[in-house]
PDB file of N, CA and C in Angstrom:
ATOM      1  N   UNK A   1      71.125  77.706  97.201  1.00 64.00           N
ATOM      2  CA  UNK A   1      72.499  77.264  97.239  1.00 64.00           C
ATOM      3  C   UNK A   1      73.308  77.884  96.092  1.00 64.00           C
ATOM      4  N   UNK A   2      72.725  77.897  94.789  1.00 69.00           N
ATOM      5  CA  UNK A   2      73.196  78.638  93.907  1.00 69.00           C
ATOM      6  C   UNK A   2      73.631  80.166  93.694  1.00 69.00           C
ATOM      7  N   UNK A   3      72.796  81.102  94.704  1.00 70.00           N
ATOM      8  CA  UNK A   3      73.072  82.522  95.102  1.00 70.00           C
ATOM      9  C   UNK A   3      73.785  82.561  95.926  1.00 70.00           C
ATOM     10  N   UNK A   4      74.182  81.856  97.196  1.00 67.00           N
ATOM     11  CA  UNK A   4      74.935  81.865  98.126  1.00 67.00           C
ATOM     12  C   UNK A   4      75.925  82.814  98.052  1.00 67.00           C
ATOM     13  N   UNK A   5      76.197  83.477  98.587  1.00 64.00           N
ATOM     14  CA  UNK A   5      77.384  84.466  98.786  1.00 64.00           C
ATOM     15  C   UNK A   5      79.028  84.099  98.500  1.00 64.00           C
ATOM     16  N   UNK A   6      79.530  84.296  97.525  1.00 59.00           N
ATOM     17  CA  UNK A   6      81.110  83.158  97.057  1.00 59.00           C
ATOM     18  C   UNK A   6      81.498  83.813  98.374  1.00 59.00           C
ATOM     19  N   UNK A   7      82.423  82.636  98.518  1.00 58.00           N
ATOM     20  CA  UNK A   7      83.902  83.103 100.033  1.00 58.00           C
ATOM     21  C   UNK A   7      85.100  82.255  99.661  1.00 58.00           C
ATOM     22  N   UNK A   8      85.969  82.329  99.698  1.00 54.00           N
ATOM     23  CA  UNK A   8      87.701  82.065  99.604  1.00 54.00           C
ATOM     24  C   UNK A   8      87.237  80.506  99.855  1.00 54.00           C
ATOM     25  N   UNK A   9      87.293  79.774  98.777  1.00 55.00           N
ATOM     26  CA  UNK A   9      87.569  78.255  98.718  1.00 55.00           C
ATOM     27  C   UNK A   9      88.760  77.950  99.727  1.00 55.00           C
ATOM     28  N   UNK A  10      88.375  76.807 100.558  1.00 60.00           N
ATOM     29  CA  UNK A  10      89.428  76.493 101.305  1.00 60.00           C
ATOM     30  C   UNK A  10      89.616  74.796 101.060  1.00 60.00           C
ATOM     31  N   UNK A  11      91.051  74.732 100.892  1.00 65.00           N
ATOM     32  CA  UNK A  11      91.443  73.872 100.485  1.00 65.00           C
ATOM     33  C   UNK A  11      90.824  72.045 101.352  1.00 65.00           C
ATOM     34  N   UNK A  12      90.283  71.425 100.929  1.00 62.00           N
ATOM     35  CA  UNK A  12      89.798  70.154 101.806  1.00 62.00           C
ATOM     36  C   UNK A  12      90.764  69.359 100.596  1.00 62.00           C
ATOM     37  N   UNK A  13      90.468  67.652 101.105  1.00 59.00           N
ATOM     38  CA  UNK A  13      90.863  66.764 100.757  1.00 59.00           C
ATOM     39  C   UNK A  13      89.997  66.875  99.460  1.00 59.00           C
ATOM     40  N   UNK A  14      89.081  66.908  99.110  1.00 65.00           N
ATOM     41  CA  UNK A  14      88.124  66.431  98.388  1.00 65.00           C
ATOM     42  C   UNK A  14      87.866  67.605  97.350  1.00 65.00           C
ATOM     43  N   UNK A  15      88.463  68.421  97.197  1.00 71.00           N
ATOM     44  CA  UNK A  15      88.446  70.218  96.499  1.00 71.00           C
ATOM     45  C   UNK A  15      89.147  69.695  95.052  1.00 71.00           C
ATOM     46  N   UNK A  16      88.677  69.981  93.719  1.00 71.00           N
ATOM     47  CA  UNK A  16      89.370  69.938  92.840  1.00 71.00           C
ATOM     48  C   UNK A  16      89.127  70.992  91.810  1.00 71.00           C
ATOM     49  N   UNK A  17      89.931  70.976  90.579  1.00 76.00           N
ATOM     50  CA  UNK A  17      89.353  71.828  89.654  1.00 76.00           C
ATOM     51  C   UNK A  17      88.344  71.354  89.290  1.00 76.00           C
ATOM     52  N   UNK A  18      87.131  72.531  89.140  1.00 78.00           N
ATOM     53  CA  UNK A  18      85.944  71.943  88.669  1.00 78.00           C
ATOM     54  C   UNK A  18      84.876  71.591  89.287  1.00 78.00           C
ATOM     55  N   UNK A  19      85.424  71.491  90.524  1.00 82.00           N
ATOM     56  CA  UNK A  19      84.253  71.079  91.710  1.00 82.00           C
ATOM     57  C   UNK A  19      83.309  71.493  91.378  1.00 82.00           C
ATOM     58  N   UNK A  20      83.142  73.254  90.900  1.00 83.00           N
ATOM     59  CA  UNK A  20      81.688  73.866  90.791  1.00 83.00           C
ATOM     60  C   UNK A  20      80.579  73.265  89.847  1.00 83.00           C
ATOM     61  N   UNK A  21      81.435  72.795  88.425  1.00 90.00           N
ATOM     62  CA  UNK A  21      80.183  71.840  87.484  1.00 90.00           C
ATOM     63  C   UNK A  21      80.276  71.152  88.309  1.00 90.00           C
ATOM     64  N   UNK A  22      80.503  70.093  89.061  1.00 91.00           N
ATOM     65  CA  UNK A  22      80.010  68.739  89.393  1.00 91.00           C
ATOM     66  C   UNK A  22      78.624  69.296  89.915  1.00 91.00           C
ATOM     67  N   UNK A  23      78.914  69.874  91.156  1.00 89.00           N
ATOM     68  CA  UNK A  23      77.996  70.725  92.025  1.00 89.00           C
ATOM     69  C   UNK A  23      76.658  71.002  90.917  1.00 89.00           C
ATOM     70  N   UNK A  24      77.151  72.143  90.566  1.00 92.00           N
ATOM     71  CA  UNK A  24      76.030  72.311  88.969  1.00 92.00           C
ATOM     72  C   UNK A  24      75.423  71.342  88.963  1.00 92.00           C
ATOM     73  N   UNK A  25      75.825  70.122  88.325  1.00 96.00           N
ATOM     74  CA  UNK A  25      75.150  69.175  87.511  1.00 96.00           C
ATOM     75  C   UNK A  25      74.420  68.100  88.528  1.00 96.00           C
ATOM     76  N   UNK A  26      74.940  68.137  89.822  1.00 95.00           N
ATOM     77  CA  UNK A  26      74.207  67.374  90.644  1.00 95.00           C
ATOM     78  C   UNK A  26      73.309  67.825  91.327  1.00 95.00           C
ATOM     79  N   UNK A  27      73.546  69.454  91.415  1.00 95.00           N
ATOM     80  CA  UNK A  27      72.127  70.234  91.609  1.00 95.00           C
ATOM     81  C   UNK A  27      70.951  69.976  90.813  1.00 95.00           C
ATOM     82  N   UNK A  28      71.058  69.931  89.371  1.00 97.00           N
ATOM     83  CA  UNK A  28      70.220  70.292  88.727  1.00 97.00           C
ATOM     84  C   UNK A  28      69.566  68.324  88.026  1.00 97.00           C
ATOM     85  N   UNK A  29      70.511  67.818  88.837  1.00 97.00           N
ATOM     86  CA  UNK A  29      69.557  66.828  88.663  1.00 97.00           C
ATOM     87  C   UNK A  29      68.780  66.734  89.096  1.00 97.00           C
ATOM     88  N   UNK A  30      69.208  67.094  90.594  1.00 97.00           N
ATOM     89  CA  UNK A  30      67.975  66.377  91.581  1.00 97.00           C
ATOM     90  C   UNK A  30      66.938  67.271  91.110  1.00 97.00           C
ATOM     91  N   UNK A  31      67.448  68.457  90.632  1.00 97.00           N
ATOM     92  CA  UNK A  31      66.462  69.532  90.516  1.00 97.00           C
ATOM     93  C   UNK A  31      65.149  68.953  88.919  1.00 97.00           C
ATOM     94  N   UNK A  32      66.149  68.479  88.109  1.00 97.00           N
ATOM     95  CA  UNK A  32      64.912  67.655  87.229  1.00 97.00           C
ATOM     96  C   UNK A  32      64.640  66.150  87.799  1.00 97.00           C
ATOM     97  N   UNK A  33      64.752  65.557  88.196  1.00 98.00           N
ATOM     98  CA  UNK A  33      64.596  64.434  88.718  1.00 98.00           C
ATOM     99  C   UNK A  33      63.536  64.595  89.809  1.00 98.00           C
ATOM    100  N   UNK A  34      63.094  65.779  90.597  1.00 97.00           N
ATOM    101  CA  UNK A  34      61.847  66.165  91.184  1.00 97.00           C
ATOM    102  C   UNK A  34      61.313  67.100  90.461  1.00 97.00           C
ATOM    103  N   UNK A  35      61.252  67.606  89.536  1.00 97.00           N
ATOM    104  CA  UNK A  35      60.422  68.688  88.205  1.00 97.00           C
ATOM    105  C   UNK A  35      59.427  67.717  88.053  1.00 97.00           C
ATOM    106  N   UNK A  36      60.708  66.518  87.490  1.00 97.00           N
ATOM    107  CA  UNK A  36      59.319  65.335  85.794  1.00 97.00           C
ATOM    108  C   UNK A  36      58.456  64.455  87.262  1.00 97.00           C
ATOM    109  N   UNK A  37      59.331  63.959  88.390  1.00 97.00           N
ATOM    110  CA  UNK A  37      58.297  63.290  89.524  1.00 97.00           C
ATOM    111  C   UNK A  37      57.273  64.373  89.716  1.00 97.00           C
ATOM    112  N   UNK A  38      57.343  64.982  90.140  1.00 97.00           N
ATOM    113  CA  UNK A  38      56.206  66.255  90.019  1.00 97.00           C
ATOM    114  C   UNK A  38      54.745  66.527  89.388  1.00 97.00           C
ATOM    115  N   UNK A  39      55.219  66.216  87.856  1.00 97.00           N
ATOM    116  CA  UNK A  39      54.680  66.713  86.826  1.00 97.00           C
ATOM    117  C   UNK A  39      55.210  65.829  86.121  1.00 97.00           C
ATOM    118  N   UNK A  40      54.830  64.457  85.870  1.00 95.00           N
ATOM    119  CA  UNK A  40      55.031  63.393  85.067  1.00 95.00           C
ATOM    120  C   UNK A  40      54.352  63.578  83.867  1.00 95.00           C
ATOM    121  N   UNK A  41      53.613  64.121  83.574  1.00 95.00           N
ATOM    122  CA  UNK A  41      52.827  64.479  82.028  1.00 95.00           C
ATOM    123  C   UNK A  41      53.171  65.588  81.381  1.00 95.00           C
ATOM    124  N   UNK A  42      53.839  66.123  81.659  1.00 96.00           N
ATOM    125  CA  UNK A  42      54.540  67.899  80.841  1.00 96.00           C
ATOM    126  C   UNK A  42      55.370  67.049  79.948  1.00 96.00           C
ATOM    127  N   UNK A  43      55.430  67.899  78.987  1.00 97.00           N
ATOM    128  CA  UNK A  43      56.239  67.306  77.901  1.00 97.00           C
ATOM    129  C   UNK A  43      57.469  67.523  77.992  1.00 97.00           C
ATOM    130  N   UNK A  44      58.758  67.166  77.240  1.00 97.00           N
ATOM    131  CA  UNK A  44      59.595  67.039  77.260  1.00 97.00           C
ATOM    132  C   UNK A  44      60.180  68.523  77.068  1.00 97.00           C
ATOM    133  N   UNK A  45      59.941  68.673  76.029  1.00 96.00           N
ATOM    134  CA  UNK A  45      60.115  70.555  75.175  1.00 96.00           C
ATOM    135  C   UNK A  45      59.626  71.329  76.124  1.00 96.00           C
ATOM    136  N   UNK A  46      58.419  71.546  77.077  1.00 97.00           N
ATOM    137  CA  UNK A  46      58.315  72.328  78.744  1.00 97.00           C
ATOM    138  C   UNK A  46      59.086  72.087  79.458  1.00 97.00           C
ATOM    139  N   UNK A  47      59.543  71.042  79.984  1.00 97.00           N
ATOM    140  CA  UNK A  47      60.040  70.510  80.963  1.00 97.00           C
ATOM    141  C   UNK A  47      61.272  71.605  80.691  1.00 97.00           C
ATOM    142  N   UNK A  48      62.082  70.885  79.447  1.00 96.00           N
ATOM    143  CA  UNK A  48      63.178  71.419  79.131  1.00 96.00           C
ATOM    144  C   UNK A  48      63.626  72.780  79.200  1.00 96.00           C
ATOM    145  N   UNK A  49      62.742  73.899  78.871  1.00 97.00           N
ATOM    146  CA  UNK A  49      62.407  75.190  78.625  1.00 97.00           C
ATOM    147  C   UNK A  49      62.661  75.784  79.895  1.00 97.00           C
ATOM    148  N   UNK A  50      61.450  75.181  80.847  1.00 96.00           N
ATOM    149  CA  UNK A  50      61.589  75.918  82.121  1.00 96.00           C
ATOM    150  C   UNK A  50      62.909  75.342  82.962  1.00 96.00           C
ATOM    151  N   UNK A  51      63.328  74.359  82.937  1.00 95.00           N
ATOM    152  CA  UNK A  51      64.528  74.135  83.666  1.00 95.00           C
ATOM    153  C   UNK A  51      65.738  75.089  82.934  1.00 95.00           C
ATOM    154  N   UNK A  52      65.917  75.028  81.350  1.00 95.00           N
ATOM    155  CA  UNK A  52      66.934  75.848  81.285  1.00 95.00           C
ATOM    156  C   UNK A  52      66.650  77.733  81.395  1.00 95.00           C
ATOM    157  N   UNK A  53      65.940  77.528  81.660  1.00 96.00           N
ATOM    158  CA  UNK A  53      65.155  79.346  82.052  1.00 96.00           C
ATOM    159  C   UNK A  53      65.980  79.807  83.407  1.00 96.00           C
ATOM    160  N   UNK A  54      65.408  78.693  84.331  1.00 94.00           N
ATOM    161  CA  UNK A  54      65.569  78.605  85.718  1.00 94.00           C
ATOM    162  C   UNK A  54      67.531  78.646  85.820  1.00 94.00           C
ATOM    163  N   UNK A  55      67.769  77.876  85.028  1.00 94.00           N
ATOM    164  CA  UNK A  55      69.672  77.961  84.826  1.00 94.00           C
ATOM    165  C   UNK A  55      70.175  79.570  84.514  1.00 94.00           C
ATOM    166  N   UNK A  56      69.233  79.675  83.325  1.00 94.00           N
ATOM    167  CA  UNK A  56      69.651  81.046  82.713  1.00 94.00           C
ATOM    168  C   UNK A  56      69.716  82.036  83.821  1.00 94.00           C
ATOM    169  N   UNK A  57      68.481  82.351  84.850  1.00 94.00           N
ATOM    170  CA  UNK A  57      68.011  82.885  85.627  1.00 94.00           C
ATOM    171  C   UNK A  57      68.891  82.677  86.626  1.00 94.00           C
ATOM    172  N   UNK A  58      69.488  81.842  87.245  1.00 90.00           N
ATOM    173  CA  UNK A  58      70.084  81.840  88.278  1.00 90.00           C
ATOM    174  C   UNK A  58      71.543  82.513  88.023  1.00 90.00           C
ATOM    175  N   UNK A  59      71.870  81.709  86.780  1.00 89.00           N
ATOM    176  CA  UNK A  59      73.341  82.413  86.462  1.00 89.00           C
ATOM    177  C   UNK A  59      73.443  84.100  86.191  1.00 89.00           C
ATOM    178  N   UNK A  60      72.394  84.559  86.006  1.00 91.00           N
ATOM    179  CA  UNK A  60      72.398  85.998  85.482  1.00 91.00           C
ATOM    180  C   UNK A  60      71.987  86.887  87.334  1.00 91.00           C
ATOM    181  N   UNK A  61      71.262  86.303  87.991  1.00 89.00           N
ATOM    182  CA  UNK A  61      71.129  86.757  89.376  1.00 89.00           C
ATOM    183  C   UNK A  61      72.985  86.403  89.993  1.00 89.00           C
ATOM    184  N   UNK A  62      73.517  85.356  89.714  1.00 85.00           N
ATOM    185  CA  UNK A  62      74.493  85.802  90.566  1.00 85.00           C
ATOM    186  C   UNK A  62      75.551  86.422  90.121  1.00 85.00           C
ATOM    187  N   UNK A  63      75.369  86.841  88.670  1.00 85.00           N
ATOM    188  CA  UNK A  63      76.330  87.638  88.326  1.00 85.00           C
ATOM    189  C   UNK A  63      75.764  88.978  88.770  1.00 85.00           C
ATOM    190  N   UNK A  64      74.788  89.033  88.472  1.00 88.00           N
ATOM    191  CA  UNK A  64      74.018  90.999  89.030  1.00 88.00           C
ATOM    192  C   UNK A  64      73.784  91.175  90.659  1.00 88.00           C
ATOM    193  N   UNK A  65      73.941  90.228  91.405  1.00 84.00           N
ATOM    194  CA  UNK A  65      73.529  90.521  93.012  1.00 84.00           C
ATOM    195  C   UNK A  65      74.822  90.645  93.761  1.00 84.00           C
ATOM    196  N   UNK A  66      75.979  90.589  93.092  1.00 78.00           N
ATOM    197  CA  UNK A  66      77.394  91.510  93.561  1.00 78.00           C
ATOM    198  C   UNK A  66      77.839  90.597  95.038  1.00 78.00           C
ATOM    199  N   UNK A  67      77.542  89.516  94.908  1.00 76.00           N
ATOM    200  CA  UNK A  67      77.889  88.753  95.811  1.00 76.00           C
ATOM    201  C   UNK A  67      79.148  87.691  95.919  1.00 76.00           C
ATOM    202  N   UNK A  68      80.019  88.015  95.346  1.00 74.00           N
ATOM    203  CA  UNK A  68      80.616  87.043  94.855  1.00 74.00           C
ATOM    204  C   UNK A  68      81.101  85.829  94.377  1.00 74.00           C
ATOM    205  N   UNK A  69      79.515  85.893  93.432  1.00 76.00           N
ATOM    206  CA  UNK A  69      79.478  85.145  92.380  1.00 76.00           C
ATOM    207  C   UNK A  69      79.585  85.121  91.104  1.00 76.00           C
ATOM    208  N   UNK A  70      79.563  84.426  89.888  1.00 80.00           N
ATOM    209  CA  UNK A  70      79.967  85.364  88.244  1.00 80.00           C
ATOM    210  C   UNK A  70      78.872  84.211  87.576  1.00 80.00           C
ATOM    211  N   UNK A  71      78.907  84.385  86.600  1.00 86.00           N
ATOM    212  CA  UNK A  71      78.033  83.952  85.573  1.00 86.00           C
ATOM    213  C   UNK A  71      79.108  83.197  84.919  1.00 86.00           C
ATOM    214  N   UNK A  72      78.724  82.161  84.522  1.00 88.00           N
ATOM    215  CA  UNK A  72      79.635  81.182  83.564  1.00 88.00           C
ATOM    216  C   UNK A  72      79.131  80.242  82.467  1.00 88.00           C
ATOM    217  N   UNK A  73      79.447  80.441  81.197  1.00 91.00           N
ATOM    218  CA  UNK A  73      78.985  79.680  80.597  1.00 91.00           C
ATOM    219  C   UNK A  73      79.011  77.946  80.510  1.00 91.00           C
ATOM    220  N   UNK A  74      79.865  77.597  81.452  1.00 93.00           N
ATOM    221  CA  UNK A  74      80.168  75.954  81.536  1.00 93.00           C
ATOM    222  C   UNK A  74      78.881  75.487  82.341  1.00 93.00           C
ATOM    223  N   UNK A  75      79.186  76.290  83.669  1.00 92.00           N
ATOM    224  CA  UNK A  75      77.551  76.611  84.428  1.00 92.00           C
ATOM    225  C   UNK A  75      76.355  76.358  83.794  1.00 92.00           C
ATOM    226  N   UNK A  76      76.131  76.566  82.968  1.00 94.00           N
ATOM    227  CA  UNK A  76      75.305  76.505  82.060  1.00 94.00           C
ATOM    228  C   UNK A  76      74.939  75.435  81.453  1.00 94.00           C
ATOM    229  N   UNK A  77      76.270  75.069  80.972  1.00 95.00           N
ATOM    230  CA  UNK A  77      76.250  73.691  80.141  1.00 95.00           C
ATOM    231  C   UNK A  77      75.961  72.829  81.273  1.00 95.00           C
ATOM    232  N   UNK A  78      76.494  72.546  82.330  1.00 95.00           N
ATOM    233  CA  UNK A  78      76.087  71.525  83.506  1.00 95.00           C
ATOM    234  C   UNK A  78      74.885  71.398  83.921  1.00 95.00           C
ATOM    235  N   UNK A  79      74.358  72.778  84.002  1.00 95.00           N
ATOM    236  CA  UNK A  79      73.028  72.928  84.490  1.00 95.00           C
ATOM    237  C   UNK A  79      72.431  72.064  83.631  1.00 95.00           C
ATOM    238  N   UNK A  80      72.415  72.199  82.187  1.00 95.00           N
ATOM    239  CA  UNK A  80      71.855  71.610  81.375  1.00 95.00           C
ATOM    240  C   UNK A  80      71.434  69.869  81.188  1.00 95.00           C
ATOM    241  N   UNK A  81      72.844  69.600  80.953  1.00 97.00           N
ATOM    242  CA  UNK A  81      73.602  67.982  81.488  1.00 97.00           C
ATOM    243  C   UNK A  81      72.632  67.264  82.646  1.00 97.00           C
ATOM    244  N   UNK A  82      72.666  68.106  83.945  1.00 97.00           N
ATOM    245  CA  UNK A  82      71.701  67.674  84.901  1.00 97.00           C
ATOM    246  C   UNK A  82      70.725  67.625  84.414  1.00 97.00           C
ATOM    247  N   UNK A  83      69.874  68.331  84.536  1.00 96.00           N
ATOM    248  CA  UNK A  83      68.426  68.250  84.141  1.00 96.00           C
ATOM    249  C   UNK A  83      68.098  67.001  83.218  1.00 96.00           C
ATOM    250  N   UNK A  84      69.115  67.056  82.277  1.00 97.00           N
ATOM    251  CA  UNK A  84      69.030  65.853  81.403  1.00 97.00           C
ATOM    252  C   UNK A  84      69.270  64.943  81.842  1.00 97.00           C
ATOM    253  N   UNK A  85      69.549  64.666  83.087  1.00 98.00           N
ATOM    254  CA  UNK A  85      70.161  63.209  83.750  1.00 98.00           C
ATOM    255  C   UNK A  85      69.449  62.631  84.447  1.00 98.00           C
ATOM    256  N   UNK A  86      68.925  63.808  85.357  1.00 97.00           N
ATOM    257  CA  UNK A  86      67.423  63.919  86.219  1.00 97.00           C
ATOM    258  C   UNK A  86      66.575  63.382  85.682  1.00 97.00           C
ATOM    259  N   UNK A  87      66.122  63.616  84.120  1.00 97.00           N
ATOM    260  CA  UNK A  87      65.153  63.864  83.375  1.00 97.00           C
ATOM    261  C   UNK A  87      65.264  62.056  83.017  1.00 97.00           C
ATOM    262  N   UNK A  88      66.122  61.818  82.371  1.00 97.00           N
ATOM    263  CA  UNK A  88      65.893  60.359  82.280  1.00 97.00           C
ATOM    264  C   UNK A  88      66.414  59.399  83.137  1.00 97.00           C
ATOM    265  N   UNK A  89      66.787  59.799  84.530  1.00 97.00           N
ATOM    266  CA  UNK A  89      66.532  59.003  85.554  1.00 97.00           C
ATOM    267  C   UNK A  89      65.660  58.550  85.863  1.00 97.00           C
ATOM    268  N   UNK A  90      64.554  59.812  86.493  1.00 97.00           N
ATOM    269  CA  UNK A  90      63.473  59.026  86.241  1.00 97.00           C
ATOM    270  C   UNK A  90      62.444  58.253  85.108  1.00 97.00           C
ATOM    271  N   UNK A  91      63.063  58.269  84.023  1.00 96.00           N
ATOM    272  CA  UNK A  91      62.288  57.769  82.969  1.00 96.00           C
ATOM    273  C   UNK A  91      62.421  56.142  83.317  1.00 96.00           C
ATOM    274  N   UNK A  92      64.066  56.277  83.594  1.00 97.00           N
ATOM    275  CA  UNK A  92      64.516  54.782  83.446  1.00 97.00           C
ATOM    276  C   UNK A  92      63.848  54.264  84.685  1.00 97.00           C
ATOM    277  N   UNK A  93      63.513  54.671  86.004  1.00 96.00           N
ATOM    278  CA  UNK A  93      63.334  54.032  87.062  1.00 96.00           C
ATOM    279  C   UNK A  93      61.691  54.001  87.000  1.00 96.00           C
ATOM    280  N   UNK A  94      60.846  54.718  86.657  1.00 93.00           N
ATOM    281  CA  UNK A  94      59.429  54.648  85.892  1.00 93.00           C
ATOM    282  C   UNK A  94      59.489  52.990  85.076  1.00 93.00           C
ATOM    283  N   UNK A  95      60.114  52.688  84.304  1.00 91.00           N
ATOM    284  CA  UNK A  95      59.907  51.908  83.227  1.00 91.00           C
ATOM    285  C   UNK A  95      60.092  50.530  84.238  1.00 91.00           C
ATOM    286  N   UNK A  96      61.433  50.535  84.604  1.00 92.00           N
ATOM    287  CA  UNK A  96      61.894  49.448  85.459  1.00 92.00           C
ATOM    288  C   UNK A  96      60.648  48.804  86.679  1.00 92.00           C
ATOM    289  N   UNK A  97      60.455  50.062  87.320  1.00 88.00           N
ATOM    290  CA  UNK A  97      59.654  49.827  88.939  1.00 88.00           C
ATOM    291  C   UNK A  97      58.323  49.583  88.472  1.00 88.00           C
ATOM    292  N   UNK A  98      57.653  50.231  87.548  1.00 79.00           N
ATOM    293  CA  UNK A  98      55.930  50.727  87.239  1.00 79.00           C
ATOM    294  C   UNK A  98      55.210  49.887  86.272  1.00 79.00           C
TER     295      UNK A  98
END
């Protein structure tokens, strides 16, 4: 979803500035939020590493695969944000349920 080919945003009800972090950050929750379910014993400092690798990595593929997509540093920061949200989502729902 993240490589996807950019195309001319079209205006919906629901379109704002910014849409793309939200997107970002709700990607990359779910995306840590099934990492740590996964792999509930990796440490925090792995966990962390390879998810922001995987950010780094994606943002640098869609700036180089000429698709019209760009690399952004906010991107980045969201990506980040998620993972971290993911990350102690499930901590909190572990503690609560288990």
């Amino acid at each position: 979803m993240l490589l996807k080919p950019g195309v001319e945003n079209q205006e919906y009800w629901f379109m704002f500035s910014g849409i793309d972090k939200v997107l970002h950050l709700c990607i990359f929750a779910a995306l840590g939020f099934s990492f740590i379910a996964t792999f509930p014993r990796i440490k925090f400092y792995y966990f962390f590493q390879i998810i922001l690798i995987y950010a780094f990595l994606t943002e640098i593929l869609q700036e180089e695969m000429g698709l019209g997509r760009s690399m952004e540093t906010l991107d980045i920061v969201a990506d980040t944000i998620g993972c971290l949200i993911g990350y102690y989502a499930y901590k909190v729902l572990i503690k609560r349920f288990f």
